[in-house]
PDB file of C-alpha atoms in Angstrom:
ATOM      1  CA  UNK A   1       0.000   0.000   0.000  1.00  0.00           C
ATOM      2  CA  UNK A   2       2.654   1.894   0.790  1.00  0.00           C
ATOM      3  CA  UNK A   3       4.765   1.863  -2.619  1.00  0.00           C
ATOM      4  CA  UNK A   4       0.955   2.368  -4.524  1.00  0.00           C
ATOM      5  CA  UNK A   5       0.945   5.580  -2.512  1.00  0.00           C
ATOM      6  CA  UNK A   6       4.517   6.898  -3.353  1.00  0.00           C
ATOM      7  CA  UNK A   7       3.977   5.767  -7.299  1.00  0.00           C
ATOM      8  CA  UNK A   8       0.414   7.486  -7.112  1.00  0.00           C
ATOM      9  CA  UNK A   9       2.441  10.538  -5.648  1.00  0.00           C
ATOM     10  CA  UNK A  10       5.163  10.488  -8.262  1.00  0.00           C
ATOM     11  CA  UNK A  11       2.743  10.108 -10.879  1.00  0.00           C
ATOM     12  CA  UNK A  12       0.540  13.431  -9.793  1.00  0.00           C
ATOM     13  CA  UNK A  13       4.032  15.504  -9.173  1.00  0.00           C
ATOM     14  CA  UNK A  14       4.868  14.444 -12.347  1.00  0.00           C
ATOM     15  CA  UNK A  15       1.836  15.356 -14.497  1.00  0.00           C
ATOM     16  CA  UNK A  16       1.511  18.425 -12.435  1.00  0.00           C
ATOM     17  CA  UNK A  17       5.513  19.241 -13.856  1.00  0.00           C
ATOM     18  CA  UNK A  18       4.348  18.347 -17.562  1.00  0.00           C
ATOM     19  CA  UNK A  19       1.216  20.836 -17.361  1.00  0.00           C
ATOM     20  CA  UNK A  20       3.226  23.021 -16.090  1.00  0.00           C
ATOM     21  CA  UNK A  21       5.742  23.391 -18.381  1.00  0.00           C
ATOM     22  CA  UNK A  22       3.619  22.863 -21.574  1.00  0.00           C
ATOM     23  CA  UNK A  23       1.152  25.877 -19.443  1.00  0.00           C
ATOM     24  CA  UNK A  24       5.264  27.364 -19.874  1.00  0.00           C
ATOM     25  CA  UNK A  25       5.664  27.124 -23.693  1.00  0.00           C
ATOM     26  CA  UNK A  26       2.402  27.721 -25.002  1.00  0.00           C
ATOM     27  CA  UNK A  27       2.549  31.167 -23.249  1.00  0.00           C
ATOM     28  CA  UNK A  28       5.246  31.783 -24.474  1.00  0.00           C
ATOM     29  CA  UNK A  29       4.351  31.184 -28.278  1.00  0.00           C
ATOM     30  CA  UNK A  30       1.401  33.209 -27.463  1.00  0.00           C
ATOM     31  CA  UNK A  31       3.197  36.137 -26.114  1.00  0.00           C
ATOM     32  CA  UNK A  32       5.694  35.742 -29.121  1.00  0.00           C
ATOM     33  CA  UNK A  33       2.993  36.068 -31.799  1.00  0.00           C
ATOM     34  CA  UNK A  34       0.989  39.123 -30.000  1.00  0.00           C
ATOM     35  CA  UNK A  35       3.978  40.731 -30.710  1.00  0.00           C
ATOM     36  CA  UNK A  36       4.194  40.955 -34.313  1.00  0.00           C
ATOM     37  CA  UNK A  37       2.410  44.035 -36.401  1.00  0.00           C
ATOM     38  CA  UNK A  38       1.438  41.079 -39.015  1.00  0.00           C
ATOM     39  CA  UNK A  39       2.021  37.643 -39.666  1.00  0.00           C
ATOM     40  CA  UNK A  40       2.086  35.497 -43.184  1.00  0.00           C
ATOM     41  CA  UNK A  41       1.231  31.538 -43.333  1.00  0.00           C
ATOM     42  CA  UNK A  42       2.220  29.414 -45.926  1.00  0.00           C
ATOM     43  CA  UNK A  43       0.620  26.092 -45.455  1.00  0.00           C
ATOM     44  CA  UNK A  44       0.001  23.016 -46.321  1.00  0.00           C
ATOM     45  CA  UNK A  45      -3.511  21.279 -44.947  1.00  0.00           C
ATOM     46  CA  UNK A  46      -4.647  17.422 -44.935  1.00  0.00           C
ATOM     47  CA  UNK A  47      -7.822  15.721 -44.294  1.00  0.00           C
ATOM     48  CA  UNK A  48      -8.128  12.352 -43.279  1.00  0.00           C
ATOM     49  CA  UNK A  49      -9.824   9.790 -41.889  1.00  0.00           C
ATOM     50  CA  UNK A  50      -8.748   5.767 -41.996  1.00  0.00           C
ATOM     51  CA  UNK A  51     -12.039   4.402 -41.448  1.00  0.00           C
ATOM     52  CA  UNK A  52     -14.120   6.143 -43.970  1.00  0.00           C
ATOM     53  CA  UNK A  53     -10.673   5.878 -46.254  1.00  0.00           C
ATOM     54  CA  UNK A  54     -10.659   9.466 -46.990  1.00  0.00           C
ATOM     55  CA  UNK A  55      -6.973  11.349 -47.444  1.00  0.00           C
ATOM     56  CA  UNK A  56      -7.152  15.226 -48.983  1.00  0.00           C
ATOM     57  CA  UNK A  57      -4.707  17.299 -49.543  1.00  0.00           C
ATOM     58  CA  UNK A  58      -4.345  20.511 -50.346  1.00  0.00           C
ATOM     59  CA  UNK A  59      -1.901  24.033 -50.013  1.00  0.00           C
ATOM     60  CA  UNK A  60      -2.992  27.747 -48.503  1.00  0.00           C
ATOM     61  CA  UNK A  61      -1.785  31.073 -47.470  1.00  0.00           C
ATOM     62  CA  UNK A  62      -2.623  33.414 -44.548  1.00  0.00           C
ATOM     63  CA  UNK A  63      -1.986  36.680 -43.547  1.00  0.00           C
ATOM     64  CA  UNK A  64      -3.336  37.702 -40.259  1.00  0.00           C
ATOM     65  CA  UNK A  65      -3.094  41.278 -38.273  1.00  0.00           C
ATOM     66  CA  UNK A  66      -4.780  41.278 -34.878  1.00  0.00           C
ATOM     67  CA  UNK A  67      -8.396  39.547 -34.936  1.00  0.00           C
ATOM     68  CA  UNK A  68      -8.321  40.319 -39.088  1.00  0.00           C
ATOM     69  CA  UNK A  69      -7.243  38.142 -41.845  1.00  0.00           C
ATOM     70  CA  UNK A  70      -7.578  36.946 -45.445  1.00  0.00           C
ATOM     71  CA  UNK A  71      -7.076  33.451 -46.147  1.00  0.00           C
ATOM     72  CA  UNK A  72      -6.732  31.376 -49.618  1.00  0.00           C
ATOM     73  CA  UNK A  73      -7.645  28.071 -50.048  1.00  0.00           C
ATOM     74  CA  UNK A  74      -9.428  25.933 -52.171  1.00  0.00           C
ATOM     75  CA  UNK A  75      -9.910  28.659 -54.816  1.00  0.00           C
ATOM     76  CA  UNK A  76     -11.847  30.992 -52.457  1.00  0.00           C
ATOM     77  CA  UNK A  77     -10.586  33.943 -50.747  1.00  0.00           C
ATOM     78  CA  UNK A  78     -11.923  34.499 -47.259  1.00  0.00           C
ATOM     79  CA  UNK A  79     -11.819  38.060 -45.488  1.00  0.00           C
ATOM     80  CA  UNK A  80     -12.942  38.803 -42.147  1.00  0.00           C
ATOM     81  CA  UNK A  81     -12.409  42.931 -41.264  1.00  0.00           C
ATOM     82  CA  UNK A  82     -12.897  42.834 -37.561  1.00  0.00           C
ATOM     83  CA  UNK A  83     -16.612  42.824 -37.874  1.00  0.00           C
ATOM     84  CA  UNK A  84     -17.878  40.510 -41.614  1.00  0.00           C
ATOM     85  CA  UNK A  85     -16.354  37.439 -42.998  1.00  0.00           C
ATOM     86  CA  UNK A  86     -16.637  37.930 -46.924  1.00  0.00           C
ATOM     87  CA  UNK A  87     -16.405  34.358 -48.565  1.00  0.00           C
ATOM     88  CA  UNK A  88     -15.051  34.940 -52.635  1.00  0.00           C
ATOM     89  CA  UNK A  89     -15.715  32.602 -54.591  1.00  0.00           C
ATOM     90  CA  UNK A  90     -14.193  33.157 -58.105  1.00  0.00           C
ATOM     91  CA  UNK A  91     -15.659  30.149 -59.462  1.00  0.00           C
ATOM     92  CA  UNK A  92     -19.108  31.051 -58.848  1.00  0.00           C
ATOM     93  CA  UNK A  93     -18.882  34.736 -59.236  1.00  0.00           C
ATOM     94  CA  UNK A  94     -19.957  34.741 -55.813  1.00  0.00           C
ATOM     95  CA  UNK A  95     -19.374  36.239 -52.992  1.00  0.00           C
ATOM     96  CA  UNK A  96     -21.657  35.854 -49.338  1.00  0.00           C
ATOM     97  CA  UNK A  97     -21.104  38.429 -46.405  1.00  0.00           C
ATOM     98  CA  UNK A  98     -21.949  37.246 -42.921  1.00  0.00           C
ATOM     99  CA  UNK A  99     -22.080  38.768 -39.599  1.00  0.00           C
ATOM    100  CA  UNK A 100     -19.457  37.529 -37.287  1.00  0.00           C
ATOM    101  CA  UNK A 101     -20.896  36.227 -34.317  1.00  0.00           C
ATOM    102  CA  UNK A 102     -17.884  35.376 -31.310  1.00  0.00           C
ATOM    103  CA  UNK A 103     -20.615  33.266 -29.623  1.00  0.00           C
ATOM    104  CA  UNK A 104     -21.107  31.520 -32.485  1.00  0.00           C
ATOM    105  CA  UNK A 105     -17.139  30.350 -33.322  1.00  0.00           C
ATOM    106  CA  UNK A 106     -16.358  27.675 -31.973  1.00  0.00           C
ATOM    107  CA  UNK A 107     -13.661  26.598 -34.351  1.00  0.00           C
ATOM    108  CA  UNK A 108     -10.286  27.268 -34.867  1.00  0.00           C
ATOM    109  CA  UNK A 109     -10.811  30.110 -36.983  1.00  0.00           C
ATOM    110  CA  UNK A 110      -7.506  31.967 -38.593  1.00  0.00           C
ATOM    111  CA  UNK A 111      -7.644  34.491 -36.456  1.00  0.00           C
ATOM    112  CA  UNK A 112      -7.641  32.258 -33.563  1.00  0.00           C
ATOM    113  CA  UNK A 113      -5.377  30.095 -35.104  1.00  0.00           C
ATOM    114  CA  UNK A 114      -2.474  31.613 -32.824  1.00  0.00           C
ATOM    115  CA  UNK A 115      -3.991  31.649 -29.863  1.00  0.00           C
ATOM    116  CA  UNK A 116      -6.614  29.156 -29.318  1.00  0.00           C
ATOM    117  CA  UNK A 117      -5.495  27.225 -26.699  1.00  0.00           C
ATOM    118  CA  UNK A 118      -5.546  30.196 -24.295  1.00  0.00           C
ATOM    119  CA  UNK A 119      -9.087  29.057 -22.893  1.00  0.00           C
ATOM    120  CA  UNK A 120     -10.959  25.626 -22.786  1.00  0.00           C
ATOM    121  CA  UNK A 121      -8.323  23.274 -22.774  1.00  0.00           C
ATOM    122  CA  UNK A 122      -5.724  20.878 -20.619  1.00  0.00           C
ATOM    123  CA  UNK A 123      -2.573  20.479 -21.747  1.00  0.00           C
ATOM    124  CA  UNK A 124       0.266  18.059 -20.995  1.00  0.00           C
ATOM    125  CA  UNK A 125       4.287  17.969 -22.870  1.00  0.00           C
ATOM    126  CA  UNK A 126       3.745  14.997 -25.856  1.00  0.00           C
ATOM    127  CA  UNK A 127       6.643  14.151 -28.596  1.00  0.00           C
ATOM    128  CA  UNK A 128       9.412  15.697 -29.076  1.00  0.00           C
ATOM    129  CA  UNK A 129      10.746  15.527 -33.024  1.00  0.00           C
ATOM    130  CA  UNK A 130      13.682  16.324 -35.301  1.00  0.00           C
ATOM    131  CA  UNK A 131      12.393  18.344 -38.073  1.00  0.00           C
ATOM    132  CA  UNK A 132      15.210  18.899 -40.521  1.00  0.00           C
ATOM    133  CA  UNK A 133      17.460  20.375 -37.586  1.00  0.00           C
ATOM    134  CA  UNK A 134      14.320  22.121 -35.880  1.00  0.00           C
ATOM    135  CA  UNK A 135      13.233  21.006 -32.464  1.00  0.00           C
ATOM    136  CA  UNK A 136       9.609  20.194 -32.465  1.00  0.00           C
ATOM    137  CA  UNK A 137       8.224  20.166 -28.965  1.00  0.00           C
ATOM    138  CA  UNK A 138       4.609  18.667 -29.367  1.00  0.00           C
ATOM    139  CA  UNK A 139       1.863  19.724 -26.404  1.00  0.00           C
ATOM    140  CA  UNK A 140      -1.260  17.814 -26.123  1.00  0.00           C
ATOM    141  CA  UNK A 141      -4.329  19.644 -25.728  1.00  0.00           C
ATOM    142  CA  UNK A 142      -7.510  17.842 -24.445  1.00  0.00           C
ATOM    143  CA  UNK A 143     -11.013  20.061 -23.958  1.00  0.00           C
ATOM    144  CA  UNK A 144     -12.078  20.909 -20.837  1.00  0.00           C
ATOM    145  CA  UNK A 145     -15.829  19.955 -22.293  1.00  0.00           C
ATOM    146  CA  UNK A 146     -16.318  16.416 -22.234  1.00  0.00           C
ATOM    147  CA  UNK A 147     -19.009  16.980 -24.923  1.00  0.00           C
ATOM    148  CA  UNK A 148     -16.570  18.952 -27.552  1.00  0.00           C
ATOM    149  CA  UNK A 149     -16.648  17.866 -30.832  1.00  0.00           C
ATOM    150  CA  UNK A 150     -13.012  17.880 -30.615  1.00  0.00           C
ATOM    151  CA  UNK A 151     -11.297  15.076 -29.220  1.00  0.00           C
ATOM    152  CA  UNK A 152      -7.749  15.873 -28.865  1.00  0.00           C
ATOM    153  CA  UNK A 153      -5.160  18.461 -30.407  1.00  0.00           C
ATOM    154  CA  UNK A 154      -1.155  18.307 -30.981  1.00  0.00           C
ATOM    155  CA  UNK A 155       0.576  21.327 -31.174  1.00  0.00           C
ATOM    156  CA  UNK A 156       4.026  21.336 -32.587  1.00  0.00           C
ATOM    157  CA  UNK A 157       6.100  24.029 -31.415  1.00  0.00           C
ATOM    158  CA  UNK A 158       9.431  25.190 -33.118  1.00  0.00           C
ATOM    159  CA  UNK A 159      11.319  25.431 -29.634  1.00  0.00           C
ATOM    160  CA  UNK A 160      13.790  27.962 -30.984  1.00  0.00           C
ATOM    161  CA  UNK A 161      11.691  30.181 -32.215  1.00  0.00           C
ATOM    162  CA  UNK A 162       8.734  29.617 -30.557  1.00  0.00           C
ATOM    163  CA  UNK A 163       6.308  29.201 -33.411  1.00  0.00           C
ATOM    164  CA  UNK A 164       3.365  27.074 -34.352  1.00  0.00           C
ATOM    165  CA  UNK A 165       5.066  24.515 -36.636  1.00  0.00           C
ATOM    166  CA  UNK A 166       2.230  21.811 -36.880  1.00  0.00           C
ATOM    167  CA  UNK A 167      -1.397  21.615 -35.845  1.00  0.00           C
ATOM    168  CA  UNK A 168      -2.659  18.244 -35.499  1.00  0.00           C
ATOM    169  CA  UNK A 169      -6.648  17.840 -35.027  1.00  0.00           C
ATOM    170  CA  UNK A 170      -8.668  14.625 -34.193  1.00  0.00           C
ATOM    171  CA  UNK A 171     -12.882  15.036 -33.870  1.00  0.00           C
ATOM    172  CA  UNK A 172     -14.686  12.651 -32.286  1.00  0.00           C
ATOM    173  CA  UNK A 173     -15.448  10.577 -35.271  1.00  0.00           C
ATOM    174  CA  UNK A 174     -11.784  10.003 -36.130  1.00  0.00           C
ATOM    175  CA  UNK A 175     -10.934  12.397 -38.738  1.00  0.00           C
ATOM    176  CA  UNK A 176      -7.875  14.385 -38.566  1.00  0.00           C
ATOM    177  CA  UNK A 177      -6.594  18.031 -39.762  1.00  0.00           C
ATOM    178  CA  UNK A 178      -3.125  18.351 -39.722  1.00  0.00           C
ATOM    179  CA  UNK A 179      -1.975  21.811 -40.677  1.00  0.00           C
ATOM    180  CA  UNK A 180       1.959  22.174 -41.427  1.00  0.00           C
ATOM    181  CA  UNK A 181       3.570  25.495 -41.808  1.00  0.00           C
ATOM    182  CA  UNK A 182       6.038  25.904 -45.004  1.00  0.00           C
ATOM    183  CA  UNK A 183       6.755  29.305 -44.178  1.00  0.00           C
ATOM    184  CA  UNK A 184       5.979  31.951 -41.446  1.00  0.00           C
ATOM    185  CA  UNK A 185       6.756  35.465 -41.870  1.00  0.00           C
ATOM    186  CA  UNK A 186       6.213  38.629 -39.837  1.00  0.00           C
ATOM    187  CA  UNK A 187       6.017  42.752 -40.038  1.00  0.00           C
ATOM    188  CA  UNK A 188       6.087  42.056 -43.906  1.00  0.00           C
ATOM    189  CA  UNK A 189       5.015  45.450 -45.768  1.00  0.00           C
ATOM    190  CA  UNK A 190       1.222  45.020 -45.710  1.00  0.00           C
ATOM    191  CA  UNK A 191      -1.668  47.156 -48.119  1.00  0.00           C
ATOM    192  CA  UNK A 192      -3.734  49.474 -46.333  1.00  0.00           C
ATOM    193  CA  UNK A 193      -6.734  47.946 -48.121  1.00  0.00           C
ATOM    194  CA  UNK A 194      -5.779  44.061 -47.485  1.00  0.00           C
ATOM    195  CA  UNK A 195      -8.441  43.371 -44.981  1.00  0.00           C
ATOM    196  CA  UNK A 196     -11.194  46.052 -46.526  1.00  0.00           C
ATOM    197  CA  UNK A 197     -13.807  44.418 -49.010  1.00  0.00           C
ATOM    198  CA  UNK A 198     -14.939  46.388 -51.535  1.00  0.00           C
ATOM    199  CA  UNK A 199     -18.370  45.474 -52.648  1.00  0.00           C
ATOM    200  CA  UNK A 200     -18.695  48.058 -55.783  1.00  0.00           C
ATOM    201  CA  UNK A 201     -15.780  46.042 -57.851  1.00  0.00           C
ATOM    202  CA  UNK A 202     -17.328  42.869 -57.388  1.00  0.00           C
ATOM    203  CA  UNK A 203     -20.387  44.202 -58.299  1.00  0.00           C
ATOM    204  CA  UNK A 204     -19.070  45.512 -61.382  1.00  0.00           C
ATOM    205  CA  UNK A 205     -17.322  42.462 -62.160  1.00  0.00           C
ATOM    206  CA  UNK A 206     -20.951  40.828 -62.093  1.00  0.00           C
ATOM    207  CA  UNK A 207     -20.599  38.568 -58.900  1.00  0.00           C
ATOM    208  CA  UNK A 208     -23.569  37.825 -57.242  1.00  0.00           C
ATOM    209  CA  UNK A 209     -23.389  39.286 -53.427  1.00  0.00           C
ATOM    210  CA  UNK A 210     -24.960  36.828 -51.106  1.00  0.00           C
ATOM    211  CA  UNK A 211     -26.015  38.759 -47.698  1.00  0.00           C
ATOM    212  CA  UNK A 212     -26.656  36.095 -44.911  1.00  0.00           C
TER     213      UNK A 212
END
């Protein structure tokens, strides 16, 4: 009874030390990306799930300033100004304007992308990898919620420079989103007008506005 007690013991220290120091890091890489003017994502994003044999693939780019961003992928250009989320689509000379709701976003939104893990979540040190002479510190992330749609998430952390390198997402059904980063850039030399929509040239262009 006595050595159960002294294992349970070592076991809670040492959980309490991994939380901890994860709780450590991920402030850190928070801190570290509040304090850039601007930041620019290249990505790469897959989708997959082994039971339902589905694998997709596919590339994107990001630049986010505060709350704002405009995000490519998949042929459509998404803007959110602080207060809309405009959804291009070329394709369909369409584009549809929504409110942005906070209440409402519960996903891991761009502009949350950074900072996400701030609220709603345990965390605890995972992997550690070799990434082509980067150290990749992972930290698992398990919601607080036991009824989250999201079952657990792996954040890769360059330790060096203390920036997101990988994003790994499972849901409750199984599928995954991983999200690697090809390139992250900051304070790059940004257009005045980059996160402003303007609703008279796609009008004139004959695109169909779509007002949710």
């Amino acid at each position: 009874m006595k050595k159960l007690s002294i294992i349970l013991i070592a076991f809670f220290i040492t959980t309490l030390s991994q939380a901890q120091d994860a709780k450590s890091l991920l402030k850190e890489v928070s801190a570290k990306a509040k304090s850039y003017d601007n930041i620019a994502i290249d990505f790469k994003y897959n989708l997959s799930n082994s039971k339902e044999n589905v694998s997709q693939e596919t590339r994107g780019d990001v630049t986010l300033q505060g709350d704002k961003y405009v995000l490519n992928m998949l042929g459509t250009t998404r803007i959110f100004d602080g207060k809309n989320i405009y959804t291009i689509v070329p394709e369909d000379e369409e584009v549809t304007i929504s409110a942005y709701n906070a209440k409402d976003d519960k996903e891991i939104t761009p502009s949350k992308m950074l900072t996400f893990y701030e609220k709603g979540y345990n965390y605890k040190m995972d992997i550690e990898q070799n990434v082509k002479g980067r150290k990749i510190q992972y930290v698992k992330l398990i919601p607080i919620d036991s009824k989250a749609e999201i079952k657990d998430i792996l954040l890769g952390i360059d330790v060096q420079t203390k920036h997101i390198y990988k994003l790994i997402q499972t849901d409750a059904k199984g599928t995954k989103y991983t999200l690697t980063v090809n390139s992250f850039k900051t304070n790059q030399p940004v257009s005045k007008t980059l996160f402003t929509f303007d609703e008279a040239k796609y009008k004139k262009d004959g695109y169909y506005i779509n007002k949710l």
